[in-house]
Coordinates of C-alpha atoms in Angstrom, one line a residue:
M3 CA -0.1 -0.1 -0.3
S4 CA 1.3 3.4 -0.7
D5 CA 0.8 6.7 0.5
A6 CA -0.5 9.1 -2.0
P7 CA 1.5 12.6 -2.2
R8 CA -1.5 15.2 -0.6
P9 CA -2.3 17.2 -3.4
A10 CA -2.1 20.9 -4.0
K11 CA -5.8 21.6 -2.3
D12 CA -8.9 19.7 -1.4
A13 CA -12.1 20.2 -2.4
Q14 CA -13.9 22.9 -1.4
S15 CA -17.0 21.9 1.1
P16 CA -18.7 19.8 1.8
F17 CA -15.5 17.6 -0.2
S18 CA -13.1 19.1 1.9
G19 CA -12.8 16.3 4.4
E20 CA -13.2 19.2 7.4
P21 CA -15.9 18.4 9.9
D22 CA -19.0 20.7 9.7
P23 CA -21.0 21.2 12.8
Q24 CA -24.1 22.0 10.7
E25 CA -24.1 18.2 9.1
T26 CA -24.3 15.3 10.4
Y27 CA -23.2 13.0 8.3
P28 CA -20.4 10.5 9.1
A29 CA -16.6 11.1 8.6
S30 CA -15.8 10.6 4.5
D31 CA -14.2 7.3 3.5
L32 CA -13.5 8.0 0.3
I33 CA -12.0 10.3 -2.0
L34 CA -12.9 10.8 -5.7
R35 CA -9.7 12.7 -7.1
S36 CA -10.2 15.1 -10.5
C37 CA -7.9 14.4 -13.2
D38 CA -6.3 18.1 -12.3
G39 CA -5.3 16.7 -8.9
V40 CA -8.2 17.8 -6.1
D41 CA -9.5 15.5 -3.8
F42 CA -12.7 15.4 -3.0
H43 CA -13.9 13.5 0.6
V44 CA -16.8 11.7 0.3
H45 CA -18.9 8.8 1.9
K46 CA -19.8 5.4 -0.3
Q47 CA -22.8 4.8 1.6
I48 CA -24.5 8.0 -0.1
L49 CA -22.8 7.1 -3.2
A50 CA -24.2 4.1 -3.2
F51 CA -27.5 5.5 -2.3
V52 CA -27.6 7.9 -4.9
S53 CA -26.3 6.1 -8.0
V54 CA -26.1 2.7 -9.4
F55 CA -22.4 3.0 -10.5
F56 CA -21.4 3.2 -7.6
S57 CA -23.6 1.0 -5.9
N58 CA -22.4 -1.9 -8.0
M59 CA -19.2 -0.6 -7.6
F60 CA -19.6 -1.1 -3.9
A61 CA -21.5 -4.6 -4.0
F62 CA -18.3 -6.5 -4.9
P63 CA -15.8 -7.4 -1.9
S64 CA -12.9 -5.4 -1.6
G65 CA -11.1 -8.1 -0.3
S66 CA -7.2 -7.0 0.5
A67 CA -6.6 -3.5 -1.5
P68 CA -4.0 -4.1 -3.9
P69 CA -0.5 -2.3 -3.3
T70 CA -0.6 0.0 -6.1
E71 CA -4.1 1.7 -4.4
L72 CA -3.7 4.8 -3.6
Q73 CA -4.5 6.0 -0.2
R74 CA -4.1 9.2 1.9
D75 CA -5.1 9.1 5.6
G76 CA -7.0 5.8 5.7
K77 CA -9.3 6.6 2.8
S78 CA -9.2 5.0 -0.5
I79 CA -8.4 7.2 -3.7
L80 CA -10.6 6.7 -6.6
L81 CA -9.1 8.5 -9.9
L82 CA -11.9 10.1 -11.7
P83 CA -11.7 11.6 -16.0
E84 CA -13.6 15.1 -14.4
T85 CA -12.1 18.2 -13.9
E86 CA -12.3 19.8 -10.5
D87 CA -15.3 22.5 -11.3
I88 CA -17.3 19.5 -12.9
L89 CA -16.7 17.1 -10.0
Y90 CA -18.4 19.7 -7.9
R91 CA -21.0 20.3 -9.7
V92 CA -22.4 17.0 -10.0
L93 CA -21.3 15.4 -6.6
I94 CA -23.1 19.2 -5.3
L95 CA -26.4 18.1 -7.3
A96 CA -26.1 14.4 -6.7
Y97 CA -25.9 14.7 -2.5
P98 CA -29.3 14.7 -1.1
A99 CA -30.1 17.9 0.4
R100 CA -28.0 20.1 -1.0
S101 CA -28.0 20.6 -4.7
R102 CA -30.8 23.9 -5.3
K103 CA -29.3 25.0 -2.1
L104 CA -25.7 25.1 -3.1
Y105 CA -25.5 25.4 -6.9
S106 CA -27.7 27.3 -9.4
L107 CA -27.8 27.3 -13.0
S108 CA -26.3 30.5 -14.4
A109 CA -25.4 31.8 -17.9
A110 CA -21.9 31.5 -16.9
D111 CA -22.6 27.9 -16.1
L112 CA -23.5 26.9 -19.8
D113 CA -19.6 26.4 -21.0
S114 CA -20.0 23.3 -18.4
A115 CA -23.5 22.3 -18.3
C116 CA -23.1 19.2 -21.4
L117 CA -19.9 17.8 -19.4
V118 CA -21.7 18.0 -16.1
H119 CA -24.9 16.7 -17.8
E120 CA -22.8 13.8 -19.3
A121 CA -20.7 13.1 -16.0
A122 CA -23.8 13.1 -14.3
Q123 CA -25.4 10.0 -17.0
K124 CA -22.0 8.2 -16.4
Y125 CA -21.9 7.3 -13.0
Q126 CA -25.9 7.3 -12.5
F127 CA -26.9 10.0 -10.5
T128 CA -30.4 9.8 -12.0
Y129 CA -31.5 12.8 -9.5
A130 CA -28.5 14.8 -10.6
Q131 CA -28.7 14.4 -14.5
N132 CA -32.8 15.5 -13.5
L133 CA -32.1 18.4 -11.7
V134 CA -29.4 20.1 -14.5
V135 CA -32.1 19.4 -17.3
E136 CA -34.7 21.3 -15.0
M137 CA -32.3 23.9 -14.0
L138 CA -31.7 24.2 -17.9
M139 CA -35.5 24.4 -19.0
E140 CA -35.9 27.7 -16.7
D141 CA -37.8 30.5 -18.9
T142 CA -35.1 33.2 -17.7
L143 CA -32.2 30.9 -19.5
V144 CA -34.1 29.6 -22.6
D145 CA -35.3 32.9 -23.3
A146 CA -32.0 34.7 -22.8
H147 CA -30.2 31.6 -24.0
P148 CA -32.4 29.9 -26.9
H149 CA -30.5 28.8 -29.9
R150 CA -27.7 27.2 -27.2
L151 CA -30.0 25.6 -24.8
F152 CA -31.4 24.1 -28.4
A153 CA -27.6 23.1 -29.2
I154 CA -27.0 21.1 -25.9
A155 CA -30.6 19.8 -26.0
T156 CA -29.1 18.1 -29.5
L157 CA -26.0 17.3 -28.0
R158 CA -27.2 15.8 -25.0
D159 CA -30.6 14.4 -26.5
L160 CA -32.9 16.3 -24.0
P161 CA -36.4 16.1 -26.6
S162 CA -38.4 18.4 -23.8
L163 CA -35.5 21.3 -23.9
G164 CA -35.1 21.1 -27.0
Q165 CA -38.6 21.9 -28.3
K166 CA -38.8 24.6 -25.3
A167 CA -35.6 26.3 -27.0
A168 CA -37.2 25.8 -30.3
L169 CA -40.2 27.5 -29.4
S170 CA -38.3 30.6 -27.9
T171 CA -36.3 30.4 -31.1
L172 CA -39.0 32.2 -32.8
K173 CA -39.0 35.1 -30.8
L174 CA -35.7 36.2 -32.4
P175 CA -35.3 36.5 -36.4
I176 CA -34.4 33.3 -38.2
C177 CA -31.4 34.1 -38.5
P178 CA -30.2 36.3 -35.6
P179 CA -26.7 38.1 -36.0
N180 CA -23.6 36.6 -33.8
L181 CA -24.8 33.6 -33.3
T182 CA -21.9 31.8 -31.7
F183 CA -21.1 29.7 -28.7
P184 CA -19.0 26.5 -27.9
E185 CA -21.9 24.2 -28.3
M186 CA -22.3 25.4 -32.3
R187 CA -18.9 24.2 -33.5
L188 CA -20.2 20.6 -32.1
M189 CA -23.5 20.7 -33.5
R190 CA -24.4 18.9 -36.7
A191 CA -25.3 20.9 -39.5
E192 CA -29.0 18.3 -40.0
S193 CA -29.8 19.6 -36.6
L194 CA -29.3 23.3 -37.4
Q195 CA -31.1 23.1 -40.5
K196 CA -34.0 21.6 -38.7
L197 CA -34.3 24.3 -36.3
Y198 CA -34.3 26.7 -39.9
D199 CA -37.2 24.8 -41.2
F200 CA -39.2 24.5 -38.0
H201 CA -38.9 28.1 -38.2
R202 CA -40.1 28.4 -41.4
L203 CA -43.4 25.8 -40.2
C204 CA -43.9 28.1 -37.9
S205 CA -43.9 30.9 -40.1
K206 CA -46.1 29.5 -42.5
N207 CA -48.9 28.0 -40.1
A208 CA -49.0 31.7 -38.2
S209 CA -49.6 33.6 -41.1
D210 CA -52.2 31.0 -42.5
I211 CA -54.0 31.0 -39.4
V212 CA -53.7 34.7 -39.3
E213 CA -54.9 35.6 -43.1
E214 CA -57.6 32.7 -43.0
A215 CA -59.0 34.6 -39.1
G216 CA -59.6 37.3 -41.8
G217 CA -62.3 35.8 -44.0
P218 CA -64.3 34.8 -45.6
L219 CA -66.0 32.2 -44.1
E220 CA -68.9 29.6 -44.7
E221 CA -72.0 30.6 -42.4
K222 CA -71.7 27.4 -40.8
D223 CA -68.7 28.4 -39.4
L224 CA -69.5 32.1 -38.2
G225 CA -69.6 31.5 -34.4
A226 CA -69.1 28.1 -34.0
E227 CA -67.2 27.1 -30.6
G228 CA -63.9 27.8 -30.1
S229 CA -63.9 29.7 -33.0
L230 CA -62.1 33.3 -33.7
T231 CA -65.0 34.7 -34.8
L232 CA -67.0 34.7 -31.1
D233 CA -65.4 37.6 -28.6
A234 CA -65.0 36.5 -25.0
D235 CA -68.3 37.0 -24.3
Q236 CA -69.3 34.1 -26.5
S237 CA -70.7 36.4 -29.0
L238 CA -70.0 37.7 -32.5
C239 CA -67.2 39.7 -32.8
A240 CA -68.5 43.5 -34.4
W241 CA -67.0 42.7 -37.6
W242 CA -68.7 39.9 -38.5
M243 CA -72.5 40.5 -37.0
Q244 CA -74.4 41.9 -40.0
N245 CA -77.2 43.9 -38.6
A246 CA -76.6 47.3 -36.6
H247 CA -73.7 48.8 -38.4
V248 CA -74.4 51.8 -40.8
D249 CA -74.4 51.2 -44.4
G250 CA -71.2 49.6 -46.2
C251 CA -69.6 48.6 -42.6
G252 CA -71.2 45.4 -41.6
A253 CA -70.5 41.9 -42.3
A254 CA -72.0 40.9 -45.9
L255 CA -73.3 37.5 -47.0
D256 CA -73.0 36.2 -50.4
F257 CA -73.5 32.9 -51.9
G258 CA -72.9 30.9 -48.5
M259 CA -70.1 32.6 -47.3
V260 CA -70.1 35.3 -44.9
I261 CA -67.6 38.5 -45.7
P262 CA -66.3 40.5 -42.7
A263 CA -66.5 44.1 -42.6
P264 CA -64.2 45.8 -44.9
W265 CA -62.2 47.3 -42.5
F266 CA -61.0 44.1 -40.9
P267 CA -59.3 42.5 -43.9
K268 CA -57.1 45.1 -44.0
L269 CA -56.2 45.1 -40.9
I270 CA -55.4 41.6 -41.1
Q271 CA -53.6 42.9 -44.2
N272 CA -51.3 44.9 -42.3
A273 CA -50.8 42.9 -39.5
I274 CA -49.2 39.9 -41.6
P275 CA -45.8 41.0 -43.4
K276 CA -44.2 41.0 -39.8
V277 CA -45.7 37.2 -38.6
P278 CA -43.5 35.3 -40.6
C279 CA -40.2 37.2 -39.1
M280 CA -41.6 35.8 -35.6
P281 CA -44.5 33.7 -35.5
T282 CA -45.6 33.6 -32.0
G283 CA -48.4 35.0 -30.9
A284 CA -47.3 37.3 -29.1
T285 CA -45.9 38.6 -32.4
V286 CA -49.3 38.6 -34.3
A287 CA -51.5 40.0 -30.9
S288 CA -48.9 43.1 -30.9
E289 CA -48.8 43.4 -34.8
I290 CA -52.7 43.1 -35.4
L291 CA -53.3 45.7 -32.7
A292 CA -50.5 48.1 -33.7
A293 CA -52.2 47.4 -37.7
K294 CA -55.5 49.1 -35.9
T295 CA -54.0 52.3 -36.6
A296 CA -53.8 52.4 -40.2
V297 CA -57.6 51.3 -40.5
W298 CA -59.8 53.0 -37.6
H299 CA -60.6 55.4 -39.7
L300 CA -62.5 53.1 -42.5
R301 CA -64.9 52.5 -39.0
S302 CA -65.6 56.0 -37.7
D303 CA -68.6 56.5 -38.6
C304 CA -70.2 53.2 -37.6
D305 CA -71.7 53.4 -34.1
L306 CA -71.1 49.4 -33.4
C307 CA -67.6 49.5 -34.5
C308 CA -67.0 52.5 -32.7
D309 CA -68.6 50.8 -29.2
E310 CA -67.7 47.3 -29.6
G311 CA -64.7 47.2 -32.0
E312 CA -61.2 48.0 -30.2
T313 CA -62.6 45.5 -27.2
D314 CA -63.2 42.7 -29.6
L315 CA -60.0 42.8 -31.7
E316 CA -57.8 42.8 -28.2
S317 CA -60.1 39.7 -27.0
F318 CA -59.5 39.0 -30.6
A319 CA -55.7 39.0 -30.5
R320 CA -55.8 37.2 -27.5
R321 CA -57.4 34.4 -28.5
I322 CA -55.6 34.0 -32.2
S323 CA -52.0 34.4 -30.1
R324 CA -53.2 31.1 -28.4
V325 CA -54.1 29.2 -31.2
I326 CA -50.7 30.0 -32.6
D327 CA -48.9 29.0 -29.5
E328 CA -50.8 26.0 -29.0
K329 CA -50.2 25.7 -33.3
N330 CA -46.3 26.2 -32.8
A331 CA -46.2 23.3 -29.6
T332 CA -47.6 21.0 -31.5
S333 CA -45.2 21.2 -34.6
A334 CA -42.4 21.1 -31.9
R335 CA -43.4 17.8 -30.6
E336 CA -44.0 15.8 -33.6
P337 CA -41.6 13.0 -34.1
G338 CA -38.8 14.0 -36.3
I339 CA -39.5 18.1 -36.9
L340 CA -36.4 18.6 -34.5
G341 CA -34.4 15.5 -34.4
F342 CA -35.2 14.1 -31.6

């Protein structure tokens, strides 16, 4: 048996090997040494509890320690290929009741996210794996770095994260500038192409939904349950009503087709051009409400449109926003669309 030379440093708390008066853990009985020479003082019983990998390792009879086995302070040393930083992050996530208190993921941590998840998977720290994904899925992180999170998802085969990140990319132009991050060079070109194609698919879907909402519609579809022709009170929106308008303003019936009030299709046409660039429900709702200024003068003489038009339009914008977001989410979940 040989005594290992004392390394340059021990890991930081809680893996330093120093007693912690606030903890009830017994003394550590194993050292995990990182590839850069930092010792992590850990507990076999805890590792066996949280990791199938270590549970199986410790299940074998230890017998007599071989002469070449490294030891320090009476503890066996297991050499691992991970760096101090990666090993600390994995262990702090794996140890019970510590993970979210001592370690949360920020944008600065994304450089190591793939390696942390890879190490957690390799050593079968299932809970730690799930925590990494949970932290990567946080809205603020995904919205701030959607393309990078999509790349991480493809590299680590994380469908839920990939779908959420892909949906968040729709809030940006299809080819945003300065799209550089470490995972970019590791991604397959096919994955980037699928993300590009997904944006185009959602752009077409959103444009089609908006354009169809501008009419005309078959008379039998007017006022159908869940229809975009209804307002918040489940009454017909002002532009689909045929009565109570001034002459030339209301909806018209033409061979079984209902044509909405003239100002509404013009409003829709004004809103459509910007939809393909960022095809989210929020973008569509914003463009619809912004487009009203260009057509509002067309209904200035109609009391019904003046009294109810704006309220109905706000309700319509909210409803069509939900329809588009639901359509995008459905597309993201379709097998093969994003490569998962």
